[in-house]
Short mmCIF file of C-alpha atoms and ligand atoms in Angstrom, two decimals:
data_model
loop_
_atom_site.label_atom_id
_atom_site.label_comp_id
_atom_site.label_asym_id
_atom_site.label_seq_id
_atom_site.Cartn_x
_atom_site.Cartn_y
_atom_site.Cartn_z
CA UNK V 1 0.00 0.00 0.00
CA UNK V 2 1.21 3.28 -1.12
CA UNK V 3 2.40 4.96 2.07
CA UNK V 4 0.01 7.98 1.23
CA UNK V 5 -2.95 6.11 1.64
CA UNK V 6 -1.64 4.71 4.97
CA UNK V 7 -0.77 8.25 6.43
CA UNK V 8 -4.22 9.44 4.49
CA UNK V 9 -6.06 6.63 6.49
CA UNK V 10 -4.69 7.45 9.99
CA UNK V 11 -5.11 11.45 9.90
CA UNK V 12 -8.80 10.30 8.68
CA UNK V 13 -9.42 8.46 11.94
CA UNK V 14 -8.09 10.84 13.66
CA UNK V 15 -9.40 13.71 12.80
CA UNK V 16 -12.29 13.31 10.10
CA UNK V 17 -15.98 12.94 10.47
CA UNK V 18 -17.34 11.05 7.72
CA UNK V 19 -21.18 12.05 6.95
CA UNK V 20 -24.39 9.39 7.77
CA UNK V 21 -21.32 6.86 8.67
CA UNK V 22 -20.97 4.68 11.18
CA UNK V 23 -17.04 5.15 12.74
CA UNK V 24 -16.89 1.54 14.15
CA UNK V 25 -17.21 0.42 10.54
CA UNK V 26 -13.59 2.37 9.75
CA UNK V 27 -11.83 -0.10 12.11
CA UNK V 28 -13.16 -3.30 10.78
CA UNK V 29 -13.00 -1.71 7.11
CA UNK V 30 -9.86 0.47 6.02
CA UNK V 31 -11.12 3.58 4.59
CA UNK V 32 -12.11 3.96 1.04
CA UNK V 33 -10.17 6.88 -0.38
CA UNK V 34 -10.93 8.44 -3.92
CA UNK V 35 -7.82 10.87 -5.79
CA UNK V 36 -9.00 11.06 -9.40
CA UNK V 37 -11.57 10.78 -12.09
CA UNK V 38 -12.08 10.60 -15.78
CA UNK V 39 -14.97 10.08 -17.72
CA UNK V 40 -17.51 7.66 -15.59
CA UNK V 41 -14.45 6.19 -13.40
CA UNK V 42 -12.87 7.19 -10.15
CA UNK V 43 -9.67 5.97 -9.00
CA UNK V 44 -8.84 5.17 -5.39
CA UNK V 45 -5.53 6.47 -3.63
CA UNK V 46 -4.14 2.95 -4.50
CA UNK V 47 -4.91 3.94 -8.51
CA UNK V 48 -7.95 0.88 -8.95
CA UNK V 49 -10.48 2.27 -11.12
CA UNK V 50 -13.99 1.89 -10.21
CA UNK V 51 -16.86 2.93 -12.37
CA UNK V 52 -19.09 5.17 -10.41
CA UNK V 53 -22.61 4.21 -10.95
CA UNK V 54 -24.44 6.79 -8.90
CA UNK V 55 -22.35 9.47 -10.31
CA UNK V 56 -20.86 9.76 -6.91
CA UNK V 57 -23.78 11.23 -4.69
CA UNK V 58 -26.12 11.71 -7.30
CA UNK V 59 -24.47 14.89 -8.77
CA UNK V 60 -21.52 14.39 -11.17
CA UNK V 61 -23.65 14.92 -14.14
CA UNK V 62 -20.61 15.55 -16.77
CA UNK V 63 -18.55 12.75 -15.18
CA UNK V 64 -14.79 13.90 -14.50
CA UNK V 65 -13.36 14.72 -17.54
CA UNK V 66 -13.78 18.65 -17.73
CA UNK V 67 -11.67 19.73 -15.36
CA UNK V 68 -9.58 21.63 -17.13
CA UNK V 69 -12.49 23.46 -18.95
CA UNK V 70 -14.13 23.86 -15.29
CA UNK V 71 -10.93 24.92 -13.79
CA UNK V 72 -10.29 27.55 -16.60
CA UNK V 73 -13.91 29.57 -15.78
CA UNK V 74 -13.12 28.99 -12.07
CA UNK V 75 -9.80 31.16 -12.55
CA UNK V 76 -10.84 33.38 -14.75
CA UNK V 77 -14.11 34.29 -12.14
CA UNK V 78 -11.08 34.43 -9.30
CA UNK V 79 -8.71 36.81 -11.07
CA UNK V 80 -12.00 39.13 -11.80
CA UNK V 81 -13.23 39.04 -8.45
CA UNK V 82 -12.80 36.52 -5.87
CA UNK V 83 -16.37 36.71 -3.74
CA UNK V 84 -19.37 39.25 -3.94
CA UNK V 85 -22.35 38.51 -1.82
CA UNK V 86 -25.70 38.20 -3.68
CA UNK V 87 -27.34 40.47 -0.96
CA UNK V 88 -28.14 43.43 -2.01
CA UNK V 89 -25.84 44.30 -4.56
CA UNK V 90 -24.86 40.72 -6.92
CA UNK V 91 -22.05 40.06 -9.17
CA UNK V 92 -22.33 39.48 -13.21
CA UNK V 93 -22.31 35.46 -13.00
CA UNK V 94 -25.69 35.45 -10.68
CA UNK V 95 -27.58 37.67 -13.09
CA UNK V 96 -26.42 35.73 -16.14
CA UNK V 97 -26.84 32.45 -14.65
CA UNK V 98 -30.22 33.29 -13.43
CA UNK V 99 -31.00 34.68 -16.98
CA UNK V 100 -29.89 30.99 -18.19
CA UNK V 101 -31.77 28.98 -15.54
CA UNK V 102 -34.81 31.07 -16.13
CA UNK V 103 -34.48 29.73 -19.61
CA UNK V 104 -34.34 26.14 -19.24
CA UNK V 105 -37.01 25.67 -16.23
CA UNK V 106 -40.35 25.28 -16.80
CA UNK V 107 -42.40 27.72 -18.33
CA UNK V 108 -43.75 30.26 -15.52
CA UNK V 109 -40.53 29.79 -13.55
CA UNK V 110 -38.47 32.62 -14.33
CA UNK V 111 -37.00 34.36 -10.80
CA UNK V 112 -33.71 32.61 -9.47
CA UNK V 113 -33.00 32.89 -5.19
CA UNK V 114 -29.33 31.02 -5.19
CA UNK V 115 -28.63 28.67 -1.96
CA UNK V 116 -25.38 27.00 -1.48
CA UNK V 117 -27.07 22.74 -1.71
CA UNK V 118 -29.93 21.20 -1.38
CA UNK V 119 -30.93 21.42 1.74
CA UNK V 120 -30.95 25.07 2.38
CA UNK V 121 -33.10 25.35 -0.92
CA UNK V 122 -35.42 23.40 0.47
CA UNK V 123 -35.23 25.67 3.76
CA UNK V 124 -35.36 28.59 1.81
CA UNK V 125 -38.59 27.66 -0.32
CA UNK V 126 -40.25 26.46 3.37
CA UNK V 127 -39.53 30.52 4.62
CA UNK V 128 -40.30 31.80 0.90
CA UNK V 129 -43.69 29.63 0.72
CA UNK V 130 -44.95 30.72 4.48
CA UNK V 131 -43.80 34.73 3.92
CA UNK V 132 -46.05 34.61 0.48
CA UNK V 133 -49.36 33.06 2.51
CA UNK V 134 -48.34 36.15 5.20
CA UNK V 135 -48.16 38.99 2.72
CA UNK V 136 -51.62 37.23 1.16
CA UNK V 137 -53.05 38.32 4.60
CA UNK V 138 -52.59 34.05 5.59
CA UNK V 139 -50.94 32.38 8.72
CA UNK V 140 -49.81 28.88 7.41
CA UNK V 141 -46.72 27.35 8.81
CA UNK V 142 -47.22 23.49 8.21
CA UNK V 143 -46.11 21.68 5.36
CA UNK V 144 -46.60 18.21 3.33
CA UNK V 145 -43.72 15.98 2.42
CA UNK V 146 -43.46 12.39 1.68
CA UNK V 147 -42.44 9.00 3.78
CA UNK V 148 -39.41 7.97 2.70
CA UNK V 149 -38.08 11.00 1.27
CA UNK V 150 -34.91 12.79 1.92
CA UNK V 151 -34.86 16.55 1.60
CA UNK V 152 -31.31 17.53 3.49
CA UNK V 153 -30.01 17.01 7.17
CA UNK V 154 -30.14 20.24 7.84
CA UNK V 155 -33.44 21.35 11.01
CA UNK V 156 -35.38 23.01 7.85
CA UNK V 157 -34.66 20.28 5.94
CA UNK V 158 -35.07 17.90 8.48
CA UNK V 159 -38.85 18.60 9.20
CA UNK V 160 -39.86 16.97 5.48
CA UNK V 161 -37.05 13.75 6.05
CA UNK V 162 -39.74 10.94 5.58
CA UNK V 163 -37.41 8.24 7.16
CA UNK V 164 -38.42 8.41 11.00
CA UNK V 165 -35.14 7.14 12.33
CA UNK V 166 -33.03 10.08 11.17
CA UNK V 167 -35.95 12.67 11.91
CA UNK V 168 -37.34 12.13 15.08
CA UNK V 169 -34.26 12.75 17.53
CA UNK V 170 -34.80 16.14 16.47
CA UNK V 171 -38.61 16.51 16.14
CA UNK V 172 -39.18 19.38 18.71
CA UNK V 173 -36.66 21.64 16.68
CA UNK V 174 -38.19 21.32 12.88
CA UNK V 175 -40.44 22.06 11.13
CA UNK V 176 -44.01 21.07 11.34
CA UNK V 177 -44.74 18.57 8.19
CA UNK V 178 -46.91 15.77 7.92
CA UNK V 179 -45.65 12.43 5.94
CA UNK V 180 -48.27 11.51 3.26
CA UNK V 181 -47.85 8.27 1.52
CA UNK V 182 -45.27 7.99 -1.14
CA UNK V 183 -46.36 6.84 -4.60
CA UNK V 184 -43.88 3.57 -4.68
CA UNK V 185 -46.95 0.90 -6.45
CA UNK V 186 -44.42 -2.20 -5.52
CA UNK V 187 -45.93 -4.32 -3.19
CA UNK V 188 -50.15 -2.58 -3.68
CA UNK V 189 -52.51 -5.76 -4.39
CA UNK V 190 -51.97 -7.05 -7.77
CA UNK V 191 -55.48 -6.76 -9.01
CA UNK V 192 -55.73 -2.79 -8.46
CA UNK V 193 -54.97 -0.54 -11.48
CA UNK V 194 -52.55 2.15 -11.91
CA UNK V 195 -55.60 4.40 -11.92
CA UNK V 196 -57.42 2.70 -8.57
CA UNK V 197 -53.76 3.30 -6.82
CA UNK V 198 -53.58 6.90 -7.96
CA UNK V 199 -56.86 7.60 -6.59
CA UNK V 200 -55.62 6.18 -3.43
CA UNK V 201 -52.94 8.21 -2.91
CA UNK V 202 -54.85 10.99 -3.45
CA UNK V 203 -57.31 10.18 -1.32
CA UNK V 204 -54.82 9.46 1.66
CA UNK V 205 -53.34 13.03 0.16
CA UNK V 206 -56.62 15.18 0.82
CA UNK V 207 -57.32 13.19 3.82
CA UNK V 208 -54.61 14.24 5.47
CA UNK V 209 -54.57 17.50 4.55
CA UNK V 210 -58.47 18.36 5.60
CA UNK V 211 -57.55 16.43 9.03
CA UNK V 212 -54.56 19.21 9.60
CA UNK V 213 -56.55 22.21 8.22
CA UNK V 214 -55.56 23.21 4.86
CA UNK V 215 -56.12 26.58 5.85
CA UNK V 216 -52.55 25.67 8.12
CA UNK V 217 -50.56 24.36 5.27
CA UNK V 218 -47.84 26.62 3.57
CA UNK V 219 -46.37 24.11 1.21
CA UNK V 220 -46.07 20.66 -0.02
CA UNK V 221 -42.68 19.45 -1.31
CA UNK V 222 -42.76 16.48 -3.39
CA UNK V 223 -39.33 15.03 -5.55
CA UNK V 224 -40.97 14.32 -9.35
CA UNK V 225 -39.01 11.11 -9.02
CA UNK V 226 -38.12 9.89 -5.15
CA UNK V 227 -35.01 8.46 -4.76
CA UNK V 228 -35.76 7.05 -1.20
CA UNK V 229 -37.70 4.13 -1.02
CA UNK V 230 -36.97 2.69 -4.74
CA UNK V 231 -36.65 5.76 -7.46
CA UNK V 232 -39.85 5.95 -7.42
CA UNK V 233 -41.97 7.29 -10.64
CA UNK V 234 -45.30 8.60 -9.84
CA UNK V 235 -48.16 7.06 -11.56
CA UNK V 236 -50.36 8.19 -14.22
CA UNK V 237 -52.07 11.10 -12.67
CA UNK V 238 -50.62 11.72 -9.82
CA UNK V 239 -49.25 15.04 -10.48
CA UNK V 240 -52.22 16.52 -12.25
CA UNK V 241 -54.17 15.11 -9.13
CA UNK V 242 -51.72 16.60 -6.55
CA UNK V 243 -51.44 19.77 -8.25
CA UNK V 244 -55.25 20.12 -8.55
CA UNK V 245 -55.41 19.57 -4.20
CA UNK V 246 -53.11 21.93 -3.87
CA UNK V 247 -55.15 24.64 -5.92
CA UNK V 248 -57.97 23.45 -4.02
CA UNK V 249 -56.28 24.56 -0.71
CA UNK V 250 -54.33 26.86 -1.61
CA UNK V 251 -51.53 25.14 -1.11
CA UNK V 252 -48.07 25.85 -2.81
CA UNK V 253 -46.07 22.74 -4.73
CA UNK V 254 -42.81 22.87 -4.56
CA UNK V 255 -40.92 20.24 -6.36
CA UNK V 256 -37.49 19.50 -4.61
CA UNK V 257 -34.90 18.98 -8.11
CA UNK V 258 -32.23 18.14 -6.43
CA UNK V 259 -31.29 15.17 -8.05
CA UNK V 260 -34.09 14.92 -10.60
CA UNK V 261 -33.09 18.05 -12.39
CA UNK V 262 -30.18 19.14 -14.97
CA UNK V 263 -30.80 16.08 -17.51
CA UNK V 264 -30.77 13.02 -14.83
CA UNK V 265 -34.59 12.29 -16.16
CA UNK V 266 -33.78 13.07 -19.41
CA UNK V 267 -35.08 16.27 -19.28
CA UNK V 268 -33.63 20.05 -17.80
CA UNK V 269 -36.15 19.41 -15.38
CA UNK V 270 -38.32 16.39 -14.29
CA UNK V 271 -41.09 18.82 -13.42
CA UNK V 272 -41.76 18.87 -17.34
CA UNK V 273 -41.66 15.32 -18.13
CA UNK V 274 -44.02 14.84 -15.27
CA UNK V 275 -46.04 17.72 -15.95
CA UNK V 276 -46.09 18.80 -11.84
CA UNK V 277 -46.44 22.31 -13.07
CA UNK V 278 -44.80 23.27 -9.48
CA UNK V 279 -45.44 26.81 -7.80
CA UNK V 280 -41.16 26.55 -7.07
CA UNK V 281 -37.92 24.27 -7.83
CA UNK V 282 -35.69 23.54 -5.24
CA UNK V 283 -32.52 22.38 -6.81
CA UNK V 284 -28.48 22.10 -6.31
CA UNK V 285 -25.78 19.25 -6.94
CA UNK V 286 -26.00 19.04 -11.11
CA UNK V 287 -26.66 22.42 -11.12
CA UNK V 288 -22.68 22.65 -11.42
CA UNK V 289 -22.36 18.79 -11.82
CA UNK V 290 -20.63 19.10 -8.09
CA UNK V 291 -18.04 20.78 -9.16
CA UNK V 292 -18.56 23.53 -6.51
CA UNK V 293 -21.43 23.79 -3.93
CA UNK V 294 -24.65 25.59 -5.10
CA UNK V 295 -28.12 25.70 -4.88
CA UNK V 296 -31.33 27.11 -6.33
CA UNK V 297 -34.63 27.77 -5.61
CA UNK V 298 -36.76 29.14 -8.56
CA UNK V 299 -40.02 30.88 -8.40
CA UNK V 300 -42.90 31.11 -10.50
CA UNK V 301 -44.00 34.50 -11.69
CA UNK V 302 -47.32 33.85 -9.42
CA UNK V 303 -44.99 33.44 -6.24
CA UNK V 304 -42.58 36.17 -7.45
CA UNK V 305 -44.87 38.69 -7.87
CA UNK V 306 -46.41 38.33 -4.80
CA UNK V 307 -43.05 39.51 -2.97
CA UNK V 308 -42.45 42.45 -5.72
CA UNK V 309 -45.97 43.69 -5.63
CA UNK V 310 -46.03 43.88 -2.01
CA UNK V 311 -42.52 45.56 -2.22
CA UNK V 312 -41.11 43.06 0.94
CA UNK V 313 -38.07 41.97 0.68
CA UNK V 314 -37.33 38.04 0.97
CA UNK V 315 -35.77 37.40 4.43
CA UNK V 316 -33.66 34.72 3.39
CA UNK V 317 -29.85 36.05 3.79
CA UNK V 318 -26.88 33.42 3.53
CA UNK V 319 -22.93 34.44 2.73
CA UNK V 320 -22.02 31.78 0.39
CA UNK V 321 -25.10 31.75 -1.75
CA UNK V 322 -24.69 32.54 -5.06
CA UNK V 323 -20.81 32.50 -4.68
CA UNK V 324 -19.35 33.75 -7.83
CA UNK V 325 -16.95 30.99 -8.13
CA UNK V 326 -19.35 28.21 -7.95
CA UNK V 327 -22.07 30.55 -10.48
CA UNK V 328 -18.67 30.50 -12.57
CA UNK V 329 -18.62 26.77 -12.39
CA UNK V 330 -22.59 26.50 -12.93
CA UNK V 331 -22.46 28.41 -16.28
CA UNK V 332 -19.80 26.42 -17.19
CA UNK V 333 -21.07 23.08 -16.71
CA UNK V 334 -24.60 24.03 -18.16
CA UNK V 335 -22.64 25.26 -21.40
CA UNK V 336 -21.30 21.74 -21.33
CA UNK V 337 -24.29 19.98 -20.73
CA UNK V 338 -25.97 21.64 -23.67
CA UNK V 339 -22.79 21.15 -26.15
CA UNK V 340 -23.05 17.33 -25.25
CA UNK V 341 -26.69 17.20 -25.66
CA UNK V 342 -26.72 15.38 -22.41
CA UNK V 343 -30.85 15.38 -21.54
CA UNK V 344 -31.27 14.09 -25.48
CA UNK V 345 -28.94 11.22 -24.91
CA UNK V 346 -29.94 10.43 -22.10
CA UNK V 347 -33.73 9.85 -23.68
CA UNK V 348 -31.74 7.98 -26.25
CA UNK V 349 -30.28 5.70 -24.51
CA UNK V 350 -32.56 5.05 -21.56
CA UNK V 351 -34.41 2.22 -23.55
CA UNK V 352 -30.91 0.13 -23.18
CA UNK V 353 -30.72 1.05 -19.73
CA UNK V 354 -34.21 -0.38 -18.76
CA UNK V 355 -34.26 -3.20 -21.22
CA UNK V 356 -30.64 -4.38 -18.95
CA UNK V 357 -32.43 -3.88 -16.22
CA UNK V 358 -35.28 -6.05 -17.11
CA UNK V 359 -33.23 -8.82 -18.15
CA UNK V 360 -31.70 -8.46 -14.60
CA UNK V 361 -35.05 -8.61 -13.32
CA UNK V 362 -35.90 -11.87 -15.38
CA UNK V 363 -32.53 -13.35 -14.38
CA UNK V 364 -32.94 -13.04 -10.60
CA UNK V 365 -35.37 -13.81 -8.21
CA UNK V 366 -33.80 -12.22 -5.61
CA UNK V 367 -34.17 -8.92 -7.88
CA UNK V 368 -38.11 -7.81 -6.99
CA UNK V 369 -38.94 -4.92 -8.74
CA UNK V 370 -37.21 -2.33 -11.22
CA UNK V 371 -38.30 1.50 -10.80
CA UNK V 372 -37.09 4.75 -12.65
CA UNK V 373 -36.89 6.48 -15.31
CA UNK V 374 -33.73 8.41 -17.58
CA UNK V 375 -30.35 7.67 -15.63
CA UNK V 376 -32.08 6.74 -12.72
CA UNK V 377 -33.33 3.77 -11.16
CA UNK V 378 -34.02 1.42 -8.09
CA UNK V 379 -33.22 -1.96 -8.07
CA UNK V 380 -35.51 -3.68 -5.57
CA UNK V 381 -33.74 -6.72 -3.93
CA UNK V 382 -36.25 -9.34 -1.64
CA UNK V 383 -36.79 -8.85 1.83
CA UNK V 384 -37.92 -12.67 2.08
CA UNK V 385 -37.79 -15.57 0.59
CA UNK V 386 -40.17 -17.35 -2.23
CA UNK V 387 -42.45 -18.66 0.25
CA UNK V 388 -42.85 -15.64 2.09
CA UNK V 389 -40.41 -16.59 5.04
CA UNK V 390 -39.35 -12.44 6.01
CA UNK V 391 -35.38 -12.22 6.47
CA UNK V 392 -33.59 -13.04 9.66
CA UNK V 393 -31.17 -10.72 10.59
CA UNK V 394 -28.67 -13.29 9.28
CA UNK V 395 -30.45 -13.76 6.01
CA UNK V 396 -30.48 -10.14 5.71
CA UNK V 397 -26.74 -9.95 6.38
CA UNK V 398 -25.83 -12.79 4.64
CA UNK V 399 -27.99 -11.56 0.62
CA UNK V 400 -28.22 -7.79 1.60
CA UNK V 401 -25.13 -7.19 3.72
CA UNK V 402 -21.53 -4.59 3.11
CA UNK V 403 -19.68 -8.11 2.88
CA UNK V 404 -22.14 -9.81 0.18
CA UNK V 405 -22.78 -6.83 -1.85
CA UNK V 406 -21.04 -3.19 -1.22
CA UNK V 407 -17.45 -4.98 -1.08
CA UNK V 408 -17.96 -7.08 -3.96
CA UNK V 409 -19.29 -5.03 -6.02
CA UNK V 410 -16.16 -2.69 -5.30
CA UNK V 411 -13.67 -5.83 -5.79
CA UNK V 412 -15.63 -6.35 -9.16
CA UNK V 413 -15.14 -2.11 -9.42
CA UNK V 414 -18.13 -0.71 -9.16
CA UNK V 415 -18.71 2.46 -7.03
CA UNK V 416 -22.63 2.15 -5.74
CA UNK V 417 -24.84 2.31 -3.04
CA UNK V 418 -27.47 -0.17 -1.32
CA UNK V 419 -30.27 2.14 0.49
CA UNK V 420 -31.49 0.11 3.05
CA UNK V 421 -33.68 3.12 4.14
CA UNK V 422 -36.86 1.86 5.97
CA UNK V 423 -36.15 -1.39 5.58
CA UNK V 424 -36.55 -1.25 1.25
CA UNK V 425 -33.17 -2.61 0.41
CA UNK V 426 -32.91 -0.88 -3.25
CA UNK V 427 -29.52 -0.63 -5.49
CA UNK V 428 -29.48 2.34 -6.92
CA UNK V 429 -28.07 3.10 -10.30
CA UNK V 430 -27.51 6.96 -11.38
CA UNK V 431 -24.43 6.67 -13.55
CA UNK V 432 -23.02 10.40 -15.15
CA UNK V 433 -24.76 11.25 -17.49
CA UNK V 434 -22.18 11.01 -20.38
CA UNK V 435 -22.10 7.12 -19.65
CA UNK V 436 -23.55 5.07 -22.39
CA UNK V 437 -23.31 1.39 -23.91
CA UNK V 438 -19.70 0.78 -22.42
CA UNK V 439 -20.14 1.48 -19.05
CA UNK V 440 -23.65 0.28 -19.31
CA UNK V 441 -21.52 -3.30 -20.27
CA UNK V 442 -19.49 -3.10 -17.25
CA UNK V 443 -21.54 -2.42 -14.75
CA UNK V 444 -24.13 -5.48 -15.66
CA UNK V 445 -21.16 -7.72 -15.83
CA UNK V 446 -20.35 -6.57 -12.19
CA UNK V 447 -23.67 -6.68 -11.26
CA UNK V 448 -24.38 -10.30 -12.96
CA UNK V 449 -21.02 -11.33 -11.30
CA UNK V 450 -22.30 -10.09 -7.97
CA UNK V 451 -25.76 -11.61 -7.45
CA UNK V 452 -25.32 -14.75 -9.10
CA UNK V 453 -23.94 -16.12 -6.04
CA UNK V 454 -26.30 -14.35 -3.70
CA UNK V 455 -29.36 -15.66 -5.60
CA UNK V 456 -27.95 -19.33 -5.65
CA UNK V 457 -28.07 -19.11 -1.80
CA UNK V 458 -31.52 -16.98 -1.89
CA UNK V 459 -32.90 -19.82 -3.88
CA UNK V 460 -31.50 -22.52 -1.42
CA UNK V 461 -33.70 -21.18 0.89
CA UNK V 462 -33.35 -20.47 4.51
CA UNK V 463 -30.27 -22.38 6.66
C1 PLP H 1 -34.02 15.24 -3.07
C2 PLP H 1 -32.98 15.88 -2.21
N1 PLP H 1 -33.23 17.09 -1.69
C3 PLP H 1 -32.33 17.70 -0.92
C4 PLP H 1 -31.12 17.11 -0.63
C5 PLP H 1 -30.14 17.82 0.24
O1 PLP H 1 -29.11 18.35 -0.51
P1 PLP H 1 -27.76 18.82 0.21
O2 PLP H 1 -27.08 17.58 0.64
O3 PLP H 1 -27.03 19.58 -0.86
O4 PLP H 1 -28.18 19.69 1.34
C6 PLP H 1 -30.82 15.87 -1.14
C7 PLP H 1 -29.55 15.23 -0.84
O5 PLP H 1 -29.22 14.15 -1.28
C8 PLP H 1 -31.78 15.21 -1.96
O6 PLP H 1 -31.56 14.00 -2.46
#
């Protein structure tokens, strides 16, 4: 082992806090340690190549080969002027990236408010949503969000996280939202329609929202595809019906873009392919293809005007927002994204990616369901066997677990991720979106390689 990685390793236990990890993990585990990219690979500190499947955490939309182009507008942006606050006065990358962002969301959405990720867009639509019901003469300070979903880690944030076990240590401090049912149709009776399970959901939606008083409800924040709980699509009507309750109530839809946006559906936006028709976008990590931090909301003319009519100003202040650097990097990467075509080709090659992933499905019994849509999908492994026998723990461990699937898939090098969020063990697959055919090849092989063992012993049945 290169000494590097050894001296990298020990400083790292030392010293650094890994995110959502468990630190007892590092001693059993050494450290995984990523120097370098190109194209759809990353390469550890040890120089194996892996190809990264979920385009690292969701974001690396160009993959890792325009660095140099990146790097170029970064320095130029530094030498002009280092940092300018967008408070007040702004700098020239915010107004022209907002110009271009205006231009590629969906039609109506045309003001810009810049964050610095995810999460604090989704704060900042939560304080823009409740100040527009105040200036319309309304107190509403509740909001709807999803089960399963994951909106940020942040306390704003927080309030809409839809997995209990990460929200509820902190449930006097956030927000007030209630956790309507997500649309994932795996597992609903077989004999009920796409239609009959629509109407469901929108059923439970109203239900819940008449039971809270709509008249209390800012905002409901809804990802156009979930990634938590199995990438899931929603089903024919579903936005049209959840856009029509929220009229009803006058209730604002905010669709959280985080991942779903800048071509990862195969459209700028998954708001359009859906046809949510949202009152704002929360968005961030392709936005620059996580080349810098950044983060959006945008806001319909409806919402926008609301605040400029009234002539209030929007009390949502934050230092980094906006940062010229990273609105730099965000032109930058959109100009790129456009030059490859990268939306188009992902629609045209989406067709391969499902029709793999169906032959997976066919192939595997231990494989349960396949959800998603673009460069983005959920693969749904079993939580039991054929005859219905649920998991033990050791079961689980044994088909499910970091030593059947994470490492190997690594060893066979493959960089992904097994959600195991409430319970719903789902693979998820988000490669860059400049990956076609030939990483498409290697990843199945891995995959293939992977689960052929796993299902042998699924098959075999319990011990
Ligand atoms: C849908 C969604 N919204 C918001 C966030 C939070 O983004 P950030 O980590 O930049 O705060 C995430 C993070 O993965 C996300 O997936």
């Amino acid at each position: 082992m290169a000494e590097a990685t050894e001296t990298w390793r020990r400083q790292a236990d030392d010293h650094l806090l890994r995110h959502m990890e468990d630190m007892t993990e590092t001693s059993r585990h050494p450290l995984d340690i990523y120097a370098r990219g190109e194209g759809c690979y990353i390469y550890d500190s040890e120089g194996k190549r892996y190809l990264d499947a979920i385009s690292a955490l969701f974001c690396v939309e160009i993959g890792y080969s325009y660095g140099d182009e990146i790097a170029e507008a970064a320095a130029a942006q530094l030498r002009d002027i280092g940092y300018h606050p967008v408070w007040g006065s702004t700098h020239p990358r915010a107004i022209e990236l907002a110009s271009v962002i205006a231009d590629l969301a969906p039609e109506g959405l045309n003001h810009v408010l810049f964050s610095s990720g995810g999460g604090e867009s989704v704060e900042a639509a939560l304080k823009l949503a409740v100040q527009y019901h105040q200036l319309r003469g309304e107190h509403r300070w509740k909001a709807v969000g999803r089960e399963t979903a994951w909106h940020g880690s942040g306390l704003g944030p927080l309030g809409f996280m839809g997995i209990p076990q990460f929200r509820t240590p902190f449930e006097h401090l956030i927000p007030r939202v209630m956790h309507v049912r997500n649309a994932k149709r795996y597992g609903r009776p077989a004999a009920e329609t796409e239609e009959e399970f629509t109407a469901f959901l929108l059923d439970d939606l109203e239900y819940r929202i008449r039971t809270e008083d709509p008249s209390t409800i800012a905002m409901m924040l809804i990802e156009p595809v979930q990634l938590h709980g199995g990438v899931i699509v929603p089903p024919k009507g579903y936005s049209e019906g959840v856009r029509a309750i929220c009229d009803k109530y006058g209730i604002l839809l905010v669709a959280d873009e985080t991942i779903t946006g800048w071509g990862r559906c195969g459209e700028w936006f998954a708001s359009t392919r859906y046809d949510m028709q949202p009152d704002m976008i929360t968005t961030a990590k392709g936005i620059t293809s996580a080349h810098a931090p950044l983060g959006a909301v945008i806001l319909s003319d409806r919402v926008f005007d609301t605040f400029n009519d009234a002539g209030v100003q929007i009390n949502h202040g934050v230092t980094f927002a906006g940062h010229p650097l990273s609105c730099a990097i965000a032109l930058k990467n959109i100009e790129i994204i456009k030059r490859l075509g990268l939306p188009q080709h992902v629609r045209a090659n989406e067709v391969d990616l499902r029709a793999r992933l169906d032959r997976l499905f066919d192939a595997f019994d231990i494989v349960k369901n396949i959800s998603g849509t673009g460069y983005y999908y959920g693969v749904e492994l079993a939580q039991a066997f054929e005859d219905g026998t649920p998991f033990t723990d050791a079961d689980t461990e044994r088909f499910l677990g970091t030593e059947a699937l994470a490492y190997p898939l690594l060893d066979a090098g493959v960089f992904m991720r097994l959600s195991m969020d409430n319970g719903d063990p789902v693979l998820c697959i988000a490669p860059p979106l400049v990956a076609g055919p030939d990483e498409f090849d290697v990843l199945f092989a891995a995959l293939e390689a992977v689960l052929t063992p796993i299902n042998a012993a699924f098959l075999a049945g319990p011990r």
